[in-house]
Short mmCIF file of C-alpha atoms in Angstrom, two decimals:
data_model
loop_
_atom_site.label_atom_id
_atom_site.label_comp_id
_atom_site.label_asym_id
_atom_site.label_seq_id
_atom_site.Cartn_x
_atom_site.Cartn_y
_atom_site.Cartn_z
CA UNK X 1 89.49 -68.22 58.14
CA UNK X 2 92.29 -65.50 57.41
CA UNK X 3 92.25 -64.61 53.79
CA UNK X 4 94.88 -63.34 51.75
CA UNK X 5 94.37 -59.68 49.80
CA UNK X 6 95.82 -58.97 46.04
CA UNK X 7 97.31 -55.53 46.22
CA UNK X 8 96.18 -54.56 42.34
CA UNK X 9 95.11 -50.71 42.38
CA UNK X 10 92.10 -51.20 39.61
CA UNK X 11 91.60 -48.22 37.73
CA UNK X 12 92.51 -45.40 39.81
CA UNK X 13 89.37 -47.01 42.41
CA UNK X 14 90.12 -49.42 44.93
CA UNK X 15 87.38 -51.26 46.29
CA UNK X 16 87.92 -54.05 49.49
CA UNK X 17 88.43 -57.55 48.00
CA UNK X 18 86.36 -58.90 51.01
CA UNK X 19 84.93 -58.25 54.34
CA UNK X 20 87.93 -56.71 56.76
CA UNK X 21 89.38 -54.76 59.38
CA UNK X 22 91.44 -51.73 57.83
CA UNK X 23 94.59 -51.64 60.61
CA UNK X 24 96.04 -48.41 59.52
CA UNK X 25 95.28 -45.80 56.58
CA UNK X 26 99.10 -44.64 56.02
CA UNK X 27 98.39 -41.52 54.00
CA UNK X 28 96.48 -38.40 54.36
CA UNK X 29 93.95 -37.51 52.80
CA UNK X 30 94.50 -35.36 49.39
CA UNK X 31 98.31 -36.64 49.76
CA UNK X 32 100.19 -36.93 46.43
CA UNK X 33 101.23 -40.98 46.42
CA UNK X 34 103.72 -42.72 43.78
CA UNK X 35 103.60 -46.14 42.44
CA UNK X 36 104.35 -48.20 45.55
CA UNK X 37 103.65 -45.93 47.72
CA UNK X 38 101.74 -48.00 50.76
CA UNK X 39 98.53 -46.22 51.57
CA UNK X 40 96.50 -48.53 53.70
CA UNK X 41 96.90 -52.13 55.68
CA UNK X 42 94.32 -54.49 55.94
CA UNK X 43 93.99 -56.38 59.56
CA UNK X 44 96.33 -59.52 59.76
CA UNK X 45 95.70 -60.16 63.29
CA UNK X 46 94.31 -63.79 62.02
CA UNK X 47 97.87 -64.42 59.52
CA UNK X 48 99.86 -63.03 62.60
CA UNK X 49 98.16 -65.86 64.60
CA UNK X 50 98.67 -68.40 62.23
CA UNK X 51 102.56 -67.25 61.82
CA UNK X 52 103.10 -67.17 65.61
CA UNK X 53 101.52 -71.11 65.43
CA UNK X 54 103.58 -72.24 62.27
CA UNK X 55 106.92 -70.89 63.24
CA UNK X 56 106.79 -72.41 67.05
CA UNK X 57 105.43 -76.00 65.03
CA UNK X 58 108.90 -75.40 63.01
CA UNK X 59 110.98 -75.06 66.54
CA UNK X 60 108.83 -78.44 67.49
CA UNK X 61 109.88 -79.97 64.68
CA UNK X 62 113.71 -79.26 64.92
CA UNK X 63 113.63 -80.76 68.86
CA UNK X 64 111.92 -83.57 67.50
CA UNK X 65 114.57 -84.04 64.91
CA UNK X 66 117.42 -83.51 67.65
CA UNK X 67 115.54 -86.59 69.30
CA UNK X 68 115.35 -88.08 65.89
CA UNK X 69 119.16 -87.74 65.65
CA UNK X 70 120.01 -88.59 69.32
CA UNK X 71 118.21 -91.96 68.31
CA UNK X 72 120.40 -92.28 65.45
CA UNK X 73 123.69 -92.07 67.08
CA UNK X 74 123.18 -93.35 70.85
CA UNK X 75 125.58 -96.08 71.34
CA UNK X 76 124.32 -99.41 70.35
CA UNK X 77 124.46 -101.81 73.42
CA UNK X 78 126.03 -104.58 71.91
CA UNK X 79 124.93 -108.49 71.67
CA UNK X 80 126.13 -111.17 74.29
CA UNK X 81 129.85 -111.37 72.76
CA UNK X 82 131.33 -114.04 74.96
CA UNK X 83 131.49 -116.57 72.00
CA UNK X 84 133.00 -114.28 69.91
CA UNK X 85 135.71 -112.82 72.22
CA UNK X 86 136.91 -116.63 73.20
CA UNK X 87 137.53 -118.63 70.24
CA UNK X 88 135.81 -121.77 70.29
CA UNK X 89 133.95 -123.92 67.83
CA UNK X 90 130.79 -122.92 68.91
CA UNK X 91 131.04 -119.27 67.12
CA UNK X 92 130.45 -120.37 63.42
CA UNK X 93 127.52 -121.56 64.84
CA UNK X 94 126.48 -118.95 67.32
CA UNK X 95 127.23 -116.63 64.09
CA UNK X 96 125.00 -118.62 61.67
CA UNK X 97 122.11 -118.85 64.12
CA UNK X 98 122.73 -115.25 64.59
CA UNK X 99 122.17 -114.65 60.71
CA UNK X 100 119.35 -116.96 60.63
CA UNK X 101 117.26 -114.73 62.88
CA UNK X 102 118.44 -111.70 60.69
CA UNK X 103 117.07 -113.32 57.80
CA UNK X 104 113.78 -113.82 59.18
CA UNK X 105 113.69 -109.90 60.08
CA UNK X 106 114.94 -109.48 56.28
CA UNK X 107 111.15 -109.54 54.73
CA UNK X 108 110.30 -106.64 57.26
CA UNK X 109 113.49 -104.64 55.85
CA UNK X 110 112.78 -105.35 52.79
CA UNK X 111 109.22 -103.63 53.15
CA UNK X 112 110.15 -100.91 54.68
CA UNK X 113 112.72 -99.83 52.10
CA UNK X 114 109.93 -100.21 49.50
CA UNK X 115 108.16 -98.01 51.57
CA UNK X 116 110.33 -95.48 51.60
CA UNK X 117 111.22 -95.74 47.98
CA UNK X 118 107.51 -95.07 46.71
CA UNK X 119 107.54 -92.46 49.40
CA UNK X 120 111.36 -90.56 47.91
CA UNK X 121 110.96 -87.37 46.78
CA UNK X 122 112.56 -85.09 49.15
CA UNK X 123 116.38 -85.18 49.99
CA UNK X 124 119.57 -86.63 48.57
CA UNK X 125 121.14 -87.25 51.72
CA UNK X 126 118.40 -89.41 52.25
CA UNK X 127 118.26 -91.71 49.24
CA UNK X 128 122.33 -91.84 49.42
CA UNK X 129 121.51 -93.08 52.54
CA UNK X 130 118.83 -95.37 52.33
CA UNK X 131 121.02 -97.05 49.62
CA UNK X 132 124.02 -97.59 51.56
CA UNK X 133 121.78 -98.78 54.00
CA UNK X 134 120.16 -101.65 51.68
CA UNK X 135 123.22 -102.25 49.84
CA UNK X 136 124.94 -103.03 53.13
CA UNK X 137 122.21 -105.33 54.69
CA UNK X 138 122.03 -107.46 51.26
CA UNK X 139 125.60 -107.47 50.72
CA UNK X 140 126.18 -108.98 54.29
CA UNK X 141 123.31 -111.37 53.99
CA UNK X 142 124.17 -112.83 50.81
CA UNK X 143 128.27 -113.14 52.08
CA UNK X 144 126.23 -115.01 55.17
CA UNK X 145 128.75 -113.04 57.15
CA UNK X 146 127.40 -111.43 60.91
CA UNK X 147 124.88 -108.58 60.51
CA UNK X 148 127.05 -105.37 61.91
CA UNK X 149 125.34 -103.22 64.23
CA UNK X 150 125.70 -100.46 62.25
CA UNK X 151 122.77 -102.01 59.43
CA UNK X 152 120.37 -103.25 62.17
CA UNK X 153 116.43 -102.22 61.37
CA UNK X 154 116.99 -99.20 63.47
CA UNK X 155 118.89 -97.86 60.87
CA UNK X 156 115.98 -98.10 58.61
CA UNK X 157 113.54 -97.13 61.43
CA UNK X 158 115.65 -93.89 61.86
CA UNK X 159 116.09 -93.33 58.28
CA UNK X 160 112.07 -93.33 58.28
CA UNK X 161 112.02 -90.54 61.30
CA UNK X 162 113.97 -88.64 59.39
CA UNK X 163 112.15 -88.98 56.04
CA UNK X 164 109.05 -88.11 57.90
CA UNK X 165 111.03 -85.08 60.18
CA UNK X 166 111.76 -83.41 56.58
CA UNK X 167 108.36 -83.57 55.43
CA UNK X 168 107.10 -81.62 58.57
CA UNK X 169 110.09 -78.95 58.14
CA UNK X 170 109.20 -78.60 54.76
CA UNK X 171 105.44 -78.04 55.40
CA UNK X 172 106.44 -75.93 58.05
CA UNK X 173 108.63 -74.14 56.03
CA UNK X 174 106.08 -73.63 52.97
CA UNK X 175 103.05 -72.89 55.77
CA UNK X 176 105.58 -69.64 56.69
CA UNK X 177 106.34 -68.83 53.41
CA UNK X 178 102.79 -68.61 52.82
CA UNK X 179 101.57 -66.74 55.36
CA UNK X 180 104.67 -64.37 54.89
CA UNK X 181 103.93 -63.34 51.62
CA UNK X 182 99.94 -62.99 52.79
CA UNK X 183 101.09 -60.59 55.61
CA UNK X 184 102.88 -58.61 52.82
CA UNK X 185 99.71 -58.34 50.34
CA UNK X 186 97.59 -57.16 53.17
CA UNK X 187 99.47 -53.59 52.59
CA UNK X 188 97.83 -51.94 49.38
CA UNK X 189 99.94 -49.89 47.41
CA UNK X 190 99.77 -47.08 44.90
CA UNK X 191 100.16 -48.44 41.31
CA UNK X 192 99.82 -45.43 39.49
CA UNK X 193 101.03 -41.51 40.86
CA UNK X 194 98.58 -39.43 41.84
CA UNK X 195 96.55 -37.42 44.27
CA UNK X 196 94.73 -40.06 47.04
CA UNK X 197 91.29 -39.64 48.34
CA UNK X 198 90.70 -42.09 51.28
CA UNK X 199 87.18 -42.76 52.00
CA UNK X 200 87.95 -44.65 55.08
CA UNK X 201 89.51 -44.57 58.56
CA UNK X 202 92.33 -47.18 60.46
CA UNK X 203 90.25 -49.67 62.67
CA UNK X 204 86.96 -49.55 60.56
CA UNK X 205 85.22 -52.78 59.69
CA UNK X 206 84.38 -52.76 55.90
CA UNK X 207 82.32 -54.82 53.59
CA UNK X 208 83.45 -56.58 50.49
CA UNK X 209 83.45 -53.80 47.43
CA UNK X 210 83.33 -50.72 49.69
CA UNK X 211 85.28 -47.85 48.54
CA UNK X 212 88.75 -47.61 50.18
CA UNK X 213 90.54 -45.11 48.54
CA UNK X 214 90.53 -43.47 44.88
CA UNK X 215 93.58 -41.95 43.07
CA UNK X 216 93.55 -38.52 40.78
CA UNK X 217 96.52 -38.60 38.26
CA UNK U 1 82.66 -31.04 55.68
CA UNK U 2 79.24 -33.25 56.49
CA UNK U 3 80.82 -36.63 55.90
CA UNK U 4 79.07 -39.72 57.55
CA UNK U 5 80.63 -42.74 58.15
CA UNK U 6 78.81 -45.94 58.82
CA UNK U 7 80.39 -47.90 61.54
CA UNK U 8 80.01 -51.70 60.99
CA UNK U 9 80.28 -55.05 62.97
CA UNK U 10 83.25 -57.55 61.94
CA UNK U 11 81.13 -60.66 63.34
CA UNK U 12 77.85 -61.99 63.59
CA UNK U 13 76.71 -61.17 67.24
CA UNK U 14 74.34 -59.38 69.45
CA UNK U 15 75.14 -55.67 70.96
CA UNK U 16 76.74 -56.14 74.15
CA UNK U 17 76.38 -52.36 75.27
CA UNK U 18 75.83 -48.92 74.01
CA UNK U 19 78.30 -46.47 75.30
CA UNK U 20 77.41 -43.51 73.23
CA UNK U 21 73.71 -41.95 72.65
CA UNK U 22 72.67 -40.07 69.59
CA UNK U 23 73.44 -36.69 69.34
CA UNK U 24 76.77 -37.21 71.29
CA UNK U 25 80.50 -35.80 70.36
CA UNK U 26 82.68 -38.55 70.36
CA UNK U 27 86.65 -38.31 69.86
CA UNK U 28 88.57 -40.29 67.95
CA UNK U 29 88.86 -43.67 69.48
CA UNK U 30 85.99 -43.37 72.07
CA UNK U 31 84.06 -46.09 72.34
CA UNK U 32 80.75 -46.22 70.99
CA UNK U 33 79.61 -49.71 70.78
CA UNK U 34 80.25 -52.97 72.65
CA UNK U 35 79.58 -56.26 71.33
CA UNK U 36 78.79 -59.45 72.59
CA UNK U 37 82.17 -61.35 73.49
CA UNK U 38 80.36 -64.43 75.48
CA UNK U 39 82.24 -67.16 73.01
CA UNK U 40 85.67 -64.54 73.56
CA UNK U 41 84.98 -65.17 77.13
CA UNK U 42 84.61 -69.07 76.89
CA UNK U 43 88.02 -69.21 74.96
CA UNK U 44 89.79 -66.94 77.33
CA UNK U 45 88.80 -69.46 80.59
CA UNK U 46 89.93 -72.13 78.56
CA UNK U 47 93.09 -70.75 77.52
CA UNK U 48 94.50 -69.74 80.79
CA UNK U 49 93.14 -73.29 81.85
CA UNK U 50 95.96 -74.37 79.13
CA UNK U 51 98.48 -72.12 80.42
CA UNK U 52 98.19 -72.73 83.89
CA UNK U 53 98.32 -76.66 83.14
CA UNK U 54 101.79 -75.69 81.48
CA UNK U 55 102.93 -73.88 84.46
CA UNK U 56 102.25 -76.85 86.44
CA UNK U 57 104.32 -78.80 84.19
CA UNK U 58 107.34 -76.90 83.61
CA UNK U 59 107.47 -76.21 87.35
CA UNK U 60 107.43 -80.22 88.02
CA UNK U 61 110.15 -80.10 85.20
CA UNK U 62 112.25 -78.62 87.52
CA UNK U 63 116.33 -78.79 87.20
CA UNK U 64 116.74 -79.82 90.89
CA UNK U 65 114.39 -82.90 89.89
CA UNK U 66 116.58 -83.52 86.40
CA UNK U 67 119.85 -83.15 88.77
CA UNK U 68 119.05 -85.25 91.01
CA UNK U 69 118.09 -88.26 88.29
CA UNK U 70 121.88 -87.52 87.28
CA UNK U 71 123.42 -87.97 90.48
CA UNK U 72 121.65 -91.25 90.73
CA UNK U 73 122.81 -92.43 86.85
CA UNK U 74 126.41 -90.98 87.83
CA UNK U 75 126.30 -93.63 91.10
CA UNK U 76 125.11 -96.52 88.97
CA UNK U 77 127.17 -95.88 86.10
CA UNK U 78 130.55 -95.77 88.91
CA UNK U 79 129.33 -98.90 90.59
CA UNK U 80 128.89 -100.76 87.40
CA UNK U 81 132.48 -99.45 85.87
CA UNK U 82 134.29 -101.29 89.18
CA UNK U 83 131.98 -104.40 88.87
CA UNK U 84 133.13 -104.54 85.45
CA UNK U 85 136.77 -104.06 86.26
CA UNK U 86 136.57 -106.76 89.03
CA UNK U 87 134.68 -109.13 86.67
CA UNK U 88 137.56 -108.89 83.98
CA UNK U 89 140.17 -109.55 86.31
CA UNK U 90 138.45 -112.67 87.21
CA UNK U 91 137.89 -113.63 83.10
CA UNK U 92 141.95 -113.26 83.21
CA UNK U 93 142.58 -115.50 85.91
CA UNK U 94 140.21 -118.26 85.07
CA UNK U 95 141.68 -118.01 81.51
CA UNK U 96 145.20 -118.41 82.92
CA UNK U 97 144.19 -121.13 85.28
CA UNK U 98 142.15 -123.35 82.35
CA UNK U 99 145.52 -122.14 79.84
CA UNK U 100 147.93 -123.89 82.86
CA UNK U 101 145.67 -126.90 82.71
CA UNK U 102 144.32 -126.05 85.99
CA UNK U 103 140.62 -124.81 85.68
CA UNK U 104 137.18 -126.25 84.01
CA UNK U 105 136.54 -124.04 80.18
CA UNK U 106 133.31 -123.24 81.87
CA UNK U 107 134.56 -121.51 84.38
CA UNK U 108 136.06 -119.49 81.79
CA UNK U 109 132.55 -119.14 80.20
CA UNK U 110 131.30 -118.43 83.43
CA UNK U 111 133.25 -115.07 84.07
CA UNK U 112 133.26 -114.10 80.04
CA UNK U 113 129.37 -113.74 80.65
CA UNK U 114 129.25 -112.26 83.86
CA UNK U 115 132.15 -109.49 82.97
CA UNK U 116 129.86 -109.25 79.38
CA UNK U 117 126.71 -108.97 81.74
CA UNK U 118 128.40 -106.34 83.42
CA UNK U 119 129.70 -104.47 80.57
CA UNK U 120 126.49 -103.85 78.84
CA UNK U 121 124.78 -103.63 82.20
CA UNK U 122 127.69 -100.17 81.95
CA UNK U 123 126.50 -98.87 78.13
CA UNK U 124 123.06 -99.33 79.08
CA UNK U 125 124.06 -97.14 82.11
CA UNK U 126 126.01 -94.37 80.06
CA UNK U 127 122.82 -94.69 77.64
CA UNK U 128 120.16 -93.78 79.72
CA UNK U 129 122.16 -90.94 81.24
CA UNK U 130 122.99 -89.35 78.59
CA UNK U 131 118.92 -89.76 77.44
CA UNK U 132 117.91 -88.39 80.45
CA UNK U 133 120.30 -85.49 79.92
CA UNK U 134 119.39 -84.80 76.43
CA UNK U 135 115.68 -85.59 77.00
CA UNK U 136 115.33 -83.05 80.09
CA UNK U 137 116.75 -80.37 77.57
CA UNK U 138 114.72 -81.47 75.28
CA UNK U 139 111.57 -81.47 77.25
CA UNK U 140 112.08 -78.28 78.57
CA UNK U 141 112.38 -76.51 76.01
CA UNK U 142 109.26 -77.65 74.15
CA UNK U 143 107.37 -76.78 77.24
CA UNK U 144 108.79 -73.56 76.95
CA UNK U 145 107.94 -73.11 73.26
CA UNK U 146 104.21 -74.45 73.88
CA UNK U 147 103.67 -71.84 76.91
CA UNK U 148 104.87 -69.11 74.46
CA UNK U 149 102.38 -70.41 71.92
CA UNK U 150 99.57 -70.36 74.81
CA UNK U 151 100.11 -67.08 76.00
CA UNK U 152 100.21 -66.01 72.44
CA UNK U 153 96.21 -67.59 71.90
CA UNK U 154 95.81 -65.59 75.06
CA UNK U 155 96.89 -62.67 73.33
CA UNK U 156 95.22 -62.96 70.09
CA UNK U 157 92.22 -63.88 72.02
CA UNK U 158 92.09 -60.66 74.24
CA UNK U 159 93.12 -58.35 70.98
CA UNK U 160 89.77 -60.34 69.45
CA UNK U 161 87.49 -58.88 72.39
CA UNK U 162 89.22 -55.26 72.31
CA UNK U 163 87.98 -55.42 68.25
CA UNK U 164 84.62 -55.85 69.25
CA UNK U 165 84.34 -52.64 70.72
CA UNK U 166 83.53 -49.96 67.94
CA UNK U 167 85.62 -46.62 68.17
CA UNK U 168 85.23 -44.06 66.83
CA UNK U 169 87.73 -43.73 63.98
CA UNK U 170 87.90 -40.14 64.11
CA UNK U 171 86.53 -36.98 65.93
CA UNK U 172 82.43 -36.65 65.10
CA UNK U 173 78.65 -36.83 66.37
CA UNK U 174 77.10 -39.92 66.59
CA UNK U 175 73.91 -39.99 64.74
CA UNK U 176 72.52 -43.13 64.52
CA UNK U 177 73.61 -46.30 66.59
CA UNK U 178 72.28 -49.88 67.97
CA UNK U 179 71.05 -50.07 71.26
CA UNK U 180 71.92 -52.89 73.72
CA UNK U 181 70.50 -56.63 72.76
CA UNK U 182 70.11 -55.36 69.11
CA UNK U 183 71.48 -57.99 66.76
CA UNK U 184 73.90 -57.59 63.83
CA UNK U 185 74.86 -58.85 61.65
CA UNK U 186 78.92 -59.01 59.85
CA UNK U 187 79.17 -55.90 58.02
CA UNK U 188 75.58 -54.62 59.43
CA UNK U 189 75.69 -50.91 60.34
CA UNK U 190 75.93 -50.58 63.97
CA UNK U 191 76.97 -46.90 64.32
CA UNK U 192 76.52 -43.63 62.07
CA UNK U 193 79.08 -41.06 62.70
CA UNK U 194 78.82 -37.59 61.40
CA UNK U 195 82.50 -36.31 60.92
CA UNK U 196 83.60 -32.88 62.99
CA UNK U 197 84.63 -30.52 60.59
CA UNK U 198 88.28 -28.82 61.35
#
């Protein structure tokens, strides 16, 4: 597993933190160095691995939240309508039968926003969402008027996907970060001025507390 | 200067190869050592395995193939738009006819649901078109992004292998190494290099 390195300079004497490939020694030997002066990498061929993997997840993740989206907005292909569109005294009842079999599905909704409420910690969009959603669907149901398309379970189903799509951005997002900052500790740097003496050599394998490099002030 | 260096091994392994003997000059990033890559190996066959199986699939992923399930949503979609038009000319006329007292209300009925049929037979059309559309781009270019990513492995793998050849990090005579089969282990000596003065 990849490790991460502190860049600390401990008492003029630096010593590996662990058991690595030095990539490149980036001073000379008997050069003067100043604090922050970078004077050797360790090897982040591993992080570099691990970065290439995280950020082509992330580009996963957005096409997966394009399809999330296309989902959202497709057109909805609309219920059998011919009751509605010639007015006869069968709609009130094709209407209440219709909001009958919404209220059976009403249990389900009803989980599945508790679900996602125990679940809300990321995003305001969301919750705004998710409320207009529920306020919608209850308002409607209670008014016993016709469930509109636009509050169907899918709604709720996409609002899901894309509680769950911002999750894996977010984990992508904090894997990089990570990994990032990693790649940037692997450089050690001066941390007080001074004359350097490097006791080692860019693509040696060394063990944990080996002598790397020692400073003269 | 008389400054040895002791060469050691990043992994637990077995020497592959000794390409240096005691005694020997070597310059600065000859090699000295090889080391066993067997597992390396394994992960390289399997690797290009995965990349080839990509190949396969982005080359059956073809646009010709996506173009040609357009053409055939575009003749569906045109055939249903005129069966819809014809279907609501007929819900006019049997509403005029039942209106002037001349035809049955279920005839009405009768070409309200057919001309409904019809219509969502048409969204369902324009629907999966435009899914088919998205999802080839779509498709594509995660195939694309997972072939990167396996070409990468292949990468990282073969970079893994080149590391377990020991070079010499700088110009000097090789005074102590491991001969071939020798094991080692990680951070076990496996070369002692004397460092050429000047």
């Amino acid at each position: 597993m990849a490790q991460s390195y502190d860049s600390r300079l401990l008492a003029g004497e630096v010593r590996a933190p662990a058991d690595v490939a030095i990539e490149q020694v980036h001073v000379e030997d008997g050069a003067k160095i100043g604090i922050g002066t970078p004077v050797l990498s360790f090897d982040t061929l591993e992080l570099q691995r691990r970065l290439g993997v995280a950020q082509n997840k992330r580009q996963l993740v957005l096409i997966e939240g394009e399809r999330i989206q296309d989902f959202a907005t497709m057109p909805r292909i609309p219920k059998d309508v011919t009751t509605i569109e010639y007015e006869v005294v069968t709609e009130r009842e094709a209407l209440l039968a219709q909001n009958r079999a919404e209220a059976d599905k009403a249990d389900y909704f009803k989980e599945q926003v508790e679900i996602l409420r125990r679940q809300h910690s990321v995003g305001a969009t969301l919750k705004s969402d998710l409320d207009r959603v529920e306020t919608a669907y209850y308002k409607q149901l209670a008014d016993h008027e016709h469930i509109s398309e636009s509050i169907r379970l899918r709604d709720v189903q996409s609002i899901i996907a894309r509680y769950r799509h911002q999750m894996s951005l977010l984990k992508q997002d904090i894997e990089i970060k990570h990994l990032l900052r990693a790649i940037e500790l692997s450089t050690i740097r001066g941390s007080i001025s001074g004359r350097v003496r490097i006791h080692v050599f860019s693509i040696m394998f060394v063990s944990k507390d080996d002598l790397l490099f020692s400073v003269e002030s | 200067m008389d400054q040895l260096i002791v060469l050691k091994s990043p992994t637990l392994t077995l020497v592959k190869r000794s390409n240096a003997s005691i005694g020997a000059f070597a310059r600065k990033g000859a090699p000295l050592i090889t080391l066993d890559d067997t597992g390396e190996q394994a992960a390289i066959a399997t690797q290009q395995a995965n990349v080839n199986t990509l190949i396969k699939a982005m080359s059956e992923f073809t646009r010709v193939e996506t173009d040609n399930r357009m053409r055939v949503h575009k003749r569906i979609r045109e055939h249903l738009t005129k069966a819809v038009d014809s279907a609501e000319a007929l819900v006019r006329l049997t509403k005029l006819r039942h209106e002037a007292g001349a035809g049955s209300v279920f005839a009405v009925f009768e070409a309200l649901s057919m001309a409904t049929g019809y219509r969502q037979q048409l969204i369902a059309a324009q629907y999966e078109s435009t899914k088919t559309a998205r999802g080839a781009d779509q498709g594509f270019r995660s195939l694309t992004l997972m072939l990167e990513r396996a070409h990468a492995e292949l990468a990282f793998t073969r970079q893994v292998i080149d590391r377990l050849t020991i070079k010499a990090p700088v110009d000097g005579y090789v005074r102590w190494l491991l001969l071939a089969g020798a094991p080692v282990s990680m951070g076990g000596a496996v070369v002692r290099l004397q460092v050429a003065s000047g």
